[in-house]
mmCIF file of C-alpha atoms in Angstrom:
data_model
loop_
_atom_site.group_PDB
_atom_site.id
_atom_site.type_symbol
_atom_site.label_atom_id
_atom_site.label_comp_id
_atom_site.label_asym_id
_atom_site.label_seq_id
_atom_site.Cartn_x
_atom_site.Cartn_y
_atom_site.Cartn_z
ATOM 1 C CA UNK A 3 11.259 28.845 3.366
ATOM 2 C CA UNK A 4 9.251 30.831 1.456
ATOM 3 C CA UNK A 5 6.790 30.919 -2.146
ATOM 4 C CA UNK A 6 3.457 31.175 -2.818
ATOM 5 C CA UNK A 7 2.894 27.261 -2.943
ATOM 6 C CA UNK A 8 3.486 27.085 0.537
ATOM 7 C CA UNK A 9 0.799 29.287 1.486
ATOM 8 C CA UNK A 10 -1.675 27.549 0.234
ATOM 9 C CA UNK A 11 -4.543 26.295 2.874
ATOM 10 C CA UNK A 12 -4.053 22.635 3.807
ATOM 11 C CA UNK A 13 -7.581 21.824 3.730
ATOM 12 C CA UNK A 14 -6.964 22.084 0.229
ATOM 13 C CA UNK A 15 -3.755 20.296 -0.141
ATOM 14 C CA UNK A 16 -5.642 17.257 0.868
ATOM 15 C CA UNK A 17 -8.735 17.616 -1.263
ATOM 16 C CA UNK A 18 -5.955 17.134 -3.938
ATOM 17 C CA UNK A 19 -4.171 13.910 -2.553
ATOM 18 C CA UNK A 20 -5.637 10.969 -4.550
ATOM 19 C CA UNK A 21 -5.123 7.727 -2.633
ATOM 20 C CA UNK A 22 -6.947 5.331 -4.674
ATOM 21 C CA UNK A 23 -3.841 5.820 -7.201
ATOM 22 C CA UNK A 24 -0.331 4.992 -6.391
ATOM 23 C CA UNK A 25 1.939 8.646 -6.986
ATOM 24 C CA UNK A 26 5.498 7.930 -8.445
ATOM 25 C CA UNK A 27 7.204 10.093 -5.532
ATOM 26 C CA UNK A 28 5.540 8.262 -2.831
ATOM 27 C CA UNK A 29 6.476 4.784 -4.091
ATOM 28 C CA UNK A 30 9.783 6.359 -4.272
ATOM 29 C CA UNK A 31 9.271 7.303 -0.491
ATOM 30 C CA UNK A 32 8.269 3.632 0.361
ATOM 31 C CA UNK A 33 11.597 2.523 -1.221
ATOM 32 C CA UNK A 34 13.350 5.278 0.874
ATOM 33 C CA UNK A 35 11.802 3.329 4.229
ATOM 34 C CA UNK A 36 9.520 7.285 4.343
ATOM 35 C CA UNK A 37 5.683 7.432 5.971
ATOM 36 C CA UNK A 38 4.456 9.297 3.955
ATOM 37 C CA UNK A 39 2.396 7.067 1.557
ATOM 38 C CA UNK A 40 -0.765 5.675 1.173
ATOM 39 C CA UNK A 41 -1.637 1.476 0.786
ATOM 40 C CA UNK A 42 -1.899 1.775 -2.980
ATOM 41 C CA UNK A 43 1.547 2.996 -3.435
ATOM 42 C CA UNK A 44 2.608 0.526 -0.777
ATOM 43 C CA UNK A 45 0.967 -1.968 -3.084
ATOM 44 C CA UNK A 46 2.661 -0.575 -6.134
ATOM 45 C CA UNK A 47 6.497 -0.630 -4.668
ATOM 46 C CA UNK A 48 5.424 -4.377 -3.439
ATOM 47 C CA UNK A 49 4.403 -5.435 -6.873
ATOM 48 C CA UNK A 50 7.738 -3.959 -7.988
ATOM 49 C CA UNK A 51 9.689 -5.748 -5.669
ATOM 50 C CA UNK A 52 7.859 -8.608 -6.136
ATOM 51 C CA UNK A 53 9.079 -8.593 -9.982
ATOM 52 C CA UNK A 54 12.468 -7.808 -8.989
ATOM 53 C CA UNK A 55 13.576 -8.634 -5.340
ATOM 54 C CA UNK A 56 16.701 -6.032 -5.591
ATOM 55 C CA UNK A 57 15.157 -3.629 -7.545
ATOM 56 C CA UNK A 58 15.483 -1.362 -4.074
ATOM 57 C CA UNK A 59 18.912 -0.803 -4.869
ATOM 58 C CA UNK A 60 17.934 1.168 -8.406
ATOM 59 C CA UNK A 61 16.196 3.549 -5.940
ATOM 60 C CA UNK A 62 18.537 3.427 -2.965
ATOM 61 C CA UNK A 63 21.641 3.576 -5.181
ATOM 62 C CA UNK A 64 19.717 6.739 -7.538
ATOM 63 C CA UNK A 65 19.544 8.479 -4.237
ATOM 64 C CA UNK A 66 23.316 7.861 -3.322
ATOM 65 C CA UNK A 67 24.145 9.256 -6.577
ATOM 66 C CA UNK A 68 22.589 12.661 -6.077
ATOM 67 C CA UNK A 69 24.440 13.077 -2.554
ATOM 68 C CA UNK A 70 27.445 12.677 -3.824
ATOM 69 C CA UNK A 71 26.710 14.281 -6.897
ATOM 70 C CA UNK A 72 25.344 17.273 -4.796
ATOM 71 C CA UNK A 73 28.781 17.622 -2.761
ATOM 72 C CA UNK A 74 31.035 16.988 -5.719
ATOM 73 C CA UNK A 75 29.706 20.358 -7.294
ATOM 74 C CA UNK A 76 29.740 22.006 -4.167
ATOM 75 C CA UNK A 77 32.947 21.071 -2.789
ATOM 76 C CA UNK A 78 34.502 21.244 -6.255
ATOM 77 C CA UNK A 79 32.597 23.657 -8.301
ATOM 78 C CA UNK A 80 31.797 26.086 -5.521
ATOM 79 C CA UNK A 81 27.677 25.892 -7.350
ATOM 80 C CA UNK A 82 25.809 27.338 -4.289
ATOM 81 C CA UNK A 83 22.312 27.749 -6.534
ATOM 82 C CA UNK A 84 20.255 24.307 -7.115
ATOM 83 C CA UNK A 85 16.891 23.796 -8.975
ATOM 84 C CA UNK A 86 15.686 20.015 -8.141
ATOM 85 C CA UNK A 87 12.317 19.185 -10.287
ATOM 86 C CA UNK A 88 10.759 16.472 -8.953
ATOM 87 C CA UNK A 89 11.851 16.226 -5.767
ATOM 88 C CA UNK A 90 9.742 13.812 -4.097
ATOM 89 C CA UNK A 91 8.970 13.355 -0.145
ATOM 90 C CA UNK A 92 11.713 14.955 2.113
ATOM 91 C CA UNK A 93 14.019 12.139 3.407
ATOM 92 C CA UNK A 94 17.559 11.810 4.588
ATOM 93 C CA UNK A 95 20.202 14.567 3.140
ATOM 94 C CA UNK A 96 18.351 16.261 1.157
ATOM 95 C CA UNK A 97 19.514 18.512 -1.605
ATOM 96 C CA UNK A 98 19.935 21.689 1.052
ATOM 97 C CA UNK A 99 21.354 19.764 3.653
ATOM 98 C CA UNK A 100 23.854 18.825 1.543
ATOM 99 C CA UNK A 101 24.828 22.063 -0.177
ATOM 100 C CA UNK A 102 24.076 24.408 3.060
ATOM 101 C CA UNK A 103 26.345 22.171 5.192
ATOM 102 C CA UNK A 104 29.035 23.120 3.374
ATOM 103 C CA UNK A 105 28.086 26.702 1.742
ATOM 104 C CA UNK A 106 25.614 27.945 4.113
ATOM 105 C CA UNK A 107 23.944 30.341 1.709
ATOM 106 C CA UNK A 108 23.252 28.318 -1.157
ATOM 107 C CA UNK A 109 20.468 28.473 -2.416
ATOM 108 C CA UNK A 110 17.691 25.895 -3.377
ATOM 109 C CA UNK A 111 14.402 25.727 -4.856
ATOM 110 C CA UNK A 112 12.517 22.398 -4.515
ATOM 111 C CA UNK A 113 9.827 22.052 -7.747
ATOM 112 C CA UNK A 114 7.063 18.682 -7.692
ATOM 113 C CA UNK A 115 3.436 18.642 -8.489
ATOM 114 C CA UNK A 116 2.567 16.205 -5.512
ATOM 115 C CA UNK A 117 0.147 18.154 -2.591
ATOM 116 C CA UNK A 118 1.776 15.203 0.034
ATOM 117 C CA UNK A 119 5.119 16.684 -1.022
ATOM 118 C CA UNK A 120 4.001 19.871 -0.557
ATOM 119 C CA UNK A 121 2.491 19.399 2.820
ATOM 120 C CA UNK A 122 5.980 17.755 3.938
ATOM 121 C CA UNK A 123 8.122 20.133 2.176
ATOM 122 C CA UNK A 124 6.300 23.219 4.273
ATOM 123 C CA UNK A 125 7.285 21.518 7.278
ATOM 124 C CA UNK A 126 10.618 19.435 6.562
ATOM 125 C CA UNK A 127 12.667 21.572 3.567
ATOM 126 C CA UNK A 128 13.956 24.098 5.893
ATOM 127 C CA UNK A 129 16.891 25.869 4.852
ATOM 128 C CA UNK A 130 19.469 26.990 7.161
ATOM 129 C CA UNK A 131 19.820 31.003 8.688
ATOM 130 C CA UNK A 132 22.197 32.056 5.956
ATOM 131 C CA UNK A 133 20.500 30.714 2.794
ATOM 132 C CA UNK A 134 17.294 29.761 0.978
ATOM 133 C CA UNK A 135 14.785 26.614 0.905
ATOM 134 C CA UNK A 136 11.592 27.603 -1.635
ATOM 135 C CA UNK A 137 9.288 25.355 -3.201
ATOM 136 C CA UNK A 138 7.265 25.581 -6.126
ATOM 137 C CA UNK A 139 4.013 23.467 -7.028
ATOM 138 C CA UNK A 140 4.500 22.961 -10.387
ATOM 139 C CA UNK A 141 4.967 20.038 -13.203
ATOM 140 C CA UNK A 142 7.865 19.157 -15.046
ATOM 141 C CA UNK A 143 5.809 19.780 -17.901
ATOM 142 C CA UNK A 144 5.945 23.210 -17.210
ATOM 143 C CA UNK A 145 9.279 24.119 -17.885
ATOM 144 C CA UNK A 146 7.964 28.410 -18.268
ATOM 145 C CA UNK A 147 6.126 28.338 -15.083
ATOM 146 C CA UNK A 148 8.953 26.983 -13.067
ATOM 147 C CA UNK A 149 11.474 29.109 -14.429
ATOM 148 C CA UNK A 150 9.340 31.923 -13.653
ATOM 149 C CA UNK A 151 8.850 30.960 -10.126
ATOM 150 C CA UNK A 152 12.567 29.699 -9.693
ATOM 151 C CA UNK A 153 13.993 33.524 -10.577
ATOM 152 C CA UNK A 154 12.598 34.295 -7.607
ATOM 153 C CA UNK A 155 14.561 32.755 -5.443
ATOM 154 C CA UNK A 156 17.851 32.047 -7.700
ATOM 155 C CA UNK A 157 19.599 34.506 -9.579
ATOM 156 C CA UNK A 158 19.966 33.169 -13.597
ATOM 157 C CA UNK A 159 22.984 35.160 -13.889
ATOM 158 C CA UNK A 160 25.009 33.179 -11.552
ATOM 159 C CA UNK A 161 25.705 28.984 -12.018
ATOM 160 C CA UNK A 162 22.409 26.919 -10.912
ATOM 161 C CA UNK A 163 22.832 23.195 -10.990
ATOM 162 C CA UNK A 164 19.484 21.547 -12.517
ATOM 163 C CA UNK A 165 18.399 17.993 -11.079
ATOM 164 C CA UNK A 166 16.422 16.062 -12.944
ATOM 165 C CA UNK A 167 17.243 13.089 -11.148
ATOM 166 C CA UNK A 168 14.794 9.748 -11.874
ATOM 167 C CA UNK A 169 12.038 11.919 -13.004
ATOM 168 C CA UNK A 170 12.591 11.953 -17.239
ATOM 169 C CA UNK A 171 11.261 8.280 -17.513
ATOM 170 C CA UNK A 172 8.146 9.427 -16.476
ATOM 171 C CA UNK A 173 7.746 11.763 -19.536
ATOM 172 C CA UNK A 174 7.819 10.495 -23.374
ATOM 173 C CA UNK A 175 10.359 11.592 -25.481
ATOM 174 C CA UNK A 176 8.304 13.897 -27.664
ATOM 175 C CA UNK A 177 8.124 16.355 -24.607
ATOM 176 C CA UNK A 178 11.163 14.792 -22.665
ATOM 177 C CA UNK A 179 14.203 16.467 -24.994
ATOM 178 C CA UNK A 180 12.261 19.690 -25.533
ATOM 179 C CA UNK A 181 11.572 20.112 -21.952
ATOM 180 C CA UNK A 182 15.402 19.701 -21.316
ATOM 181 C CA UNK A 183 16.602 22.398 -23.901
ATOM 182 C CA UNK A 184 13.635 24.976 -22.170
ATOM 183 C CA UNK A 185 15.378 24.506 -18.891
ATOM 184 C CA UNK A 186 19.024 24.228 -19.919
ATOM 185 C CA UNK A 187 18.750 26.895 -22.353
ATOM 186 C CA UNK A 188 17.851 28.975 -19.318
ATOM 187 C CA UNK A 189 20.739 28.415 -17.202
ATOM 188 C CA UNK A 190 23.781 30.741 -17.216
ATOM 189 C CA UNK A 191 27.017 29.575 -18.647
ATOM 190 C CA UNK A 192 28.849 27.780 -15.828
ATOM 191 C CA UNK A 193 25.596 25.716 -15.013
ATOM 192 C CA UNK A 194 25.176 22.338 -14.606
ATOM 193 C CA UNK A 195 23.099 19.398 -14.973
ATOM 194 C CA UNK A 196 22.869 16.653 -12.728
ATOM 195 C CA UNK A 197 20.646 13.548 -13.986
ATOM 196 C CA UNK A 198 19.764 10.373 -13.700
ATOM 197 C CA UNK A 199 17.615 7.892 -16.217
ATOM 198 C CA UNK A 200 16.069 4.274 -15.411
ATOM 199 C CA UNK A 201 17.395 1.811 -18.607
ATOM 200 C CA UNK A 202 16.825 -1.235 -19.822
ATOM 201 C CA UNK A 203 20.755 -1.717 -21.543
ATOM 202 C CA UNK A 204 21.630 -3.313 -18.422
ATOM 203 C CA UNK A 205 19.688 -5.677 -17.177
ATOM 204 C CA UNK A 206 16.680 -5.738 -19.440
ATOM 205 C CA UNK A 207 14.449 -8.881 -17.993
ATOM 206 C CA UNK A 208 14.036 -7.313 -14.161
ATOM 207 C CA UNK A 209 13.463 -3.716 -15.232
ATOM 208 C CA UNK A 210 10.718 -4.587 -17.899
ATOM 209 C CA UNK A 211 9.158 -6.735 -15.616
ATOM 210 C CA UNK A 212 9.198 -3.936 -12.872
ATOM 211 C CA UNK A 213 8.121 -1.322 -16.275
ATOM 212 C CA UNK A 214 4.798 -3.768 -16.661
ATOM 213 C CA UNK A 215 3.747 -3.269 -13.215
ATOM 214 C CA UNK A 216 3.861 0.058 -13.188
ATOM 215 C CA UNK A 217 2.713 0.772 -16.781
ATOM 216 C CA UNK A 218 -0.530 -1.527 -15.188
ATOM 217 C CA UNK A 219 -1.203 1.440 -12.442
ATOM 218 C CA UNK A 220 -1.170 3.899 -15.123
ATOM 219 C CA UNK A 221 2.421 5.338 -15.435
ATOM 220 C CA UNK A 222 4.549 6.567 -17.503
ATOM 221 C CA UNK A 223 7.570 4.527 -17.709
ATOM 222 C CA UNK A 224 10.226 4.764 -20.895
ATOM 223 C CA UNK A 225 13.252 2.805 -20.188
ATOM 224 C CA UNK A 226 16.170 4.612 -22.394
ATOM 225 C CA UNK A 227 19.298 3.930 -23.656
ATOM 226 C CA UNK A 228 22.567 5.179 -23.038
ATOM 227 C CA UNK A 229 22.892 6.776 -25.870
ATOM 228 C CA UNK A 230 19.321 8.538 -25.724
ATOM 229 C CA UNK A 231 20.423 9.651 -22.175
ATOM 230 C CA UNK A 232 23.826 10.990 -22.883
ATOM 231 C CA UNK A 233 21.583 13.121 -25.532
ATOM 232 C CA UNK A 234 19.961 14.927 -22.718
ATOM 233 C CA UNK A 235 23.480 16.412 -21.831
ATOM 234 C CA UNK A 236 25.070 16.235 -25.716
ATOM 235 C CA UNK A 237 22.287 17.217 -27.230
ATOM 236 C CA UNK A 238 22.485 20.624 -25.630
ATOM 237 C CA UNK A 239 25.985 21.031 -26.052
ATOM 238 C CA UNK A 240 26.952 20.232 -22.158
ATOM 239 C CA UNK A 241 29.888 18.862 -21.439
ATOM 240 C CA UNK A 242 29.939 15.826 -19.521
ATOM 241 C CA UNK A 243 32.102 15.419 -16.406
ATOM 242 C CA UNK A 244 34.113 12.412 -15.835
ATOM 243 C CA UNK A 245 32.863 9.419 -16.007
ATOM 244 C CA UNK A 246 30.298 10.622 -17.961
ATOM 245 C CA UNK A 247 26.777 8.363 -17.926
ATOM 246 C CA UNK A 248 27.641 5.299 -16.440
ATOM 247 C CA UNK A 249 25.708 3.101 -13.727
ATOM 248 C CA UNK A 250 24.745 5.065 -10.733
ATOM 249 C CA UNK A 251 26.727 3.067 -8.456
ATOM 250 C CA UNK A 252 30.128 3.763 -10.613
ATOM 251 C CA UNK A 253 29.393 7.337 -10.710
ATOM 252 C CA UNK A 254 32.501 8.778 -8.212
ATOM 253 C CA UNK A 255 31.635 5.408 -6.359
ATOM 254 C CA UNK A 256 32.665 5.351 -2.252
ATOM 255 C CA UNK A 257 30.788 3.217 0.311
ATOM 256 C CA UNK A 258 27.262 4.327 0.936
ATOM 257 C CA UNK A 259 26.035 5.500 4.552
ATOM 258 C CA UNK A 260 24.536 2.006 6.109
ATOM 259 C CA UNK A 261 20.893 2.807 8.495
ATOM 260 C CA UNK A 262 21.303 1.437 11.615
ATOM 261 C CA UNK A 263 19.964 -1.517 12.201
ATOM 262 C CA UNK A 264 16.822 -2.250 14.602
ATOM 263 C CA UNK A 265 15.878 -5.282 17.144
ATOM 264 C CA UNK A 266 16.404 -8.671 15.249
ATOM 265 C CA UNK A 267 12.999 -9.782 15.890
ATOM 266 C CA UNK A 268 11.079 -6.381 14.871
ATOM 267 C CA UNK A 269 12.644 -6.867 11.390
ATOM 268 C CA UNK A 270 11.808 -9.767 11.352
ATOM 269 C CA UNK A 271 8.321 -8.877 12.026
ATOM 270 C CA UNK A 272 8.144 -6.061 9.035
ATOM 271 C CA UNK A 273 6.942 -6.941 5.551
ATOM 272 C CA UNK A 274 9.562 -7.297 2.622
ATOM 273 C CA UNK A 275 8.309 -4.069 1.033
ATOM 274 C CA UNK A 276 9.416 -2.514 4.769
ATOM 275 C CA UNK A 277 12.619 -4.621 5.575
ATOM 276 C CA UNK A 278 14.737 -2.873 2.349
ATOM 277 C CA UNK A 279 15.013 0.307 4.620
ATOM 278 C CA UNK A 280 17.267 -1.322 6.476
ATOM 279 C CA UNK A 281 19.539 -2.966 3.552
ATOM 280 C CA UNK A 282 23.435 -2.132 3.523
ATOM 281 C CA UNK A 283 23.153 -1.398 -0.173
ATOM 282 C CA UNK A 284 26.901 -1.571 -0.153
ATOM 283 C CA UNK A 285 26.038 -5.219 -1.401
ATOM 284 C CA UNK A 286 25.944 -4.404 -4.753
ATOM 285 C CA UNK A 287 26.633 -5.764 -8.351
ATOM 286 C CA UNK A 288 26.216 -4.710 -11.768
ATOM 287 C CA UNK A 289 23.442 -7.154 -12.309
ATOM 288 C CA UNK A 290 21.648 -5.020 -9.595
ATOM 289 C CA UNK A 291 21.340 -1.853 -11.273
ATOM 290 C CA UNK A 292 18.991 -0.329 -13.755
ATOM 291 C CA UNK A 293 19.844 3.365 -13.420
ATOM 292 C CA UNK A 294 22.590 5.887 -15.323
ATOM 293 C CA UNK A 295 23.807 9.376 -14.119
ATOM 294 C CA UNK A 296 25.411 11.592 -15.049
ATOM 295 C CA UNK A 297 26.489 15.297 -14.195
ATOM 296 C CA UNK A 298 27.271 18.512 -17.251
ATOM 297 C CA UNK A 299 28.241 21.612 -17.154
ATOM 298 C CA UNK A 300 26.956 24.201 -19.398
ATOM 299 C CA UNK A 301 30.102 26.239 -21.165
#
């Protein structure tokens, strides 16, 4: 891996890491069964799961989505260039994993404003011999710097896939949509776009309730509808592949990889926020979900 974010001097990477607030990529990483979070955003996924008990599968199931989202356009599409925007902590099969597993040269640059996910992605997000890892410290908000730093590493006149994958809810719509067309209008035809969007068409009562607990820590959390998804791909004249935006678990479903399962009585000893690590999310129903994806290409 290489880029100037990753040179920067730890010291200062933690003078930056706020723990008295919870960080939307670390509660992410608590969902995820990660480390790599503080008590506050413990407390934060807790409260969520608290107001809905399955609400784990919105994250587990978002996460599914981009693997085999990831290895569709690989396998299918031959797209060996990726640009994932908030990428949150490293965890299992990670966007290069994926793509160099089965092109070994692609080439992927990791973009999130989060100095805990840039101390893990120095040491975890390490791309294989043949291709290319990079990282960028930058905000979604930024849509010029991270272009800028993303030509780099990826060449715009070849196909890059763009993830934006459970990170526009954090962002109104008034700089959501024009954020989009900055970024998509920057991709070379051939390109696609792979995201996903939490909702509220689906199964409104759990997902506001989870909204409110969030919204009380100070986040940014706009539930939108399927129709003011599917305008993140229409709206800049993508074309969506089949099924289009649907439920993240009926995107291309197949059975999800199930963690193995520790001793009996040590999971019985963990906490409920800790047990859902350890879920076969394979148990799932349309009354579970919260979450749409979908995947575009640019023409």
């Amino acid at each position: 891996m290489s880029g100037d974010a990753l040179d920067q001097d730890p010291a200062e990477l933690r003078r930056r890491i706020d723990t008295s607030k919870a960080h939307p990529a670390r509660v992410y990483d608590v969902f995820l069964g990660g480390k790599d979070n503080y008590p506050v955003d413990r407390a934060a996924a807790a409260a969520g799961l608290a107001a809905n008990p399955r609400g784990y599968l919105d994250v587990r199931h978002n996460r599914d989505f981009l693997r085999r989202a990831v290895t569709a356009l690989v396998q299918e599409d031959g797209i060996r260039q990726w640009l994932d925007i908030g990428t949150g902590l490293p965890t299992a099969e990670n966007v290069h994993q994926i793509a160099q597993r089965i092109i070994p040269d692609s080439r992927v640059v990791y973009v999130d404003n989060d100095p805990v996910v840039l101390a893990h992605a120095r040491a975890l997000l390490t791309s294989g011999s043949e291709g290319r890892t990079d990282y960028i410290d930058a905000d979604l908000k930024s849509p010029a710097q991270i272009l800028e730093q993303a030509a780099k590493t990826l060449d715009f006149d070849q196909p890059i896939a763009l993830c934006l994958v459970a990170i526009l809810h954090f962002i109104e719509d008034e700089e959501a949509y024009p954020i989009v067309r900055e970024l998509v209008d920057a991709l070379p035809a051939g390109s696609r776009l792979v995201l996903s969007h939490l909702t509220d068409d689906l199964n409104p009562e759990n997902i506001r309730a989870v909204q409110r607990t969030y919204t009380e820590r100070g986040f940014t959390f706009v539930l939108r509808s399927r129709a003011d998804v599917e305008r993140f791909f229409t709206g800049n004249g993508l074309a969506l592949a089949e099924p289009g935006v649907v439920p993240v678990h009926h995107w291309r479903s197949e059975p999800a990889p199930v963690p193995e399962q520790p001793d009996p009585a040590y999971l019985a000893s963990l906490d409920d926020i800790e047990k859902v690590r350890y879920y076969d999310i394979n148990d799932v129903t349309d009354a579970d979900i919260n979450v749409y994806g979908g995947v575009a290409a640019k023409p």
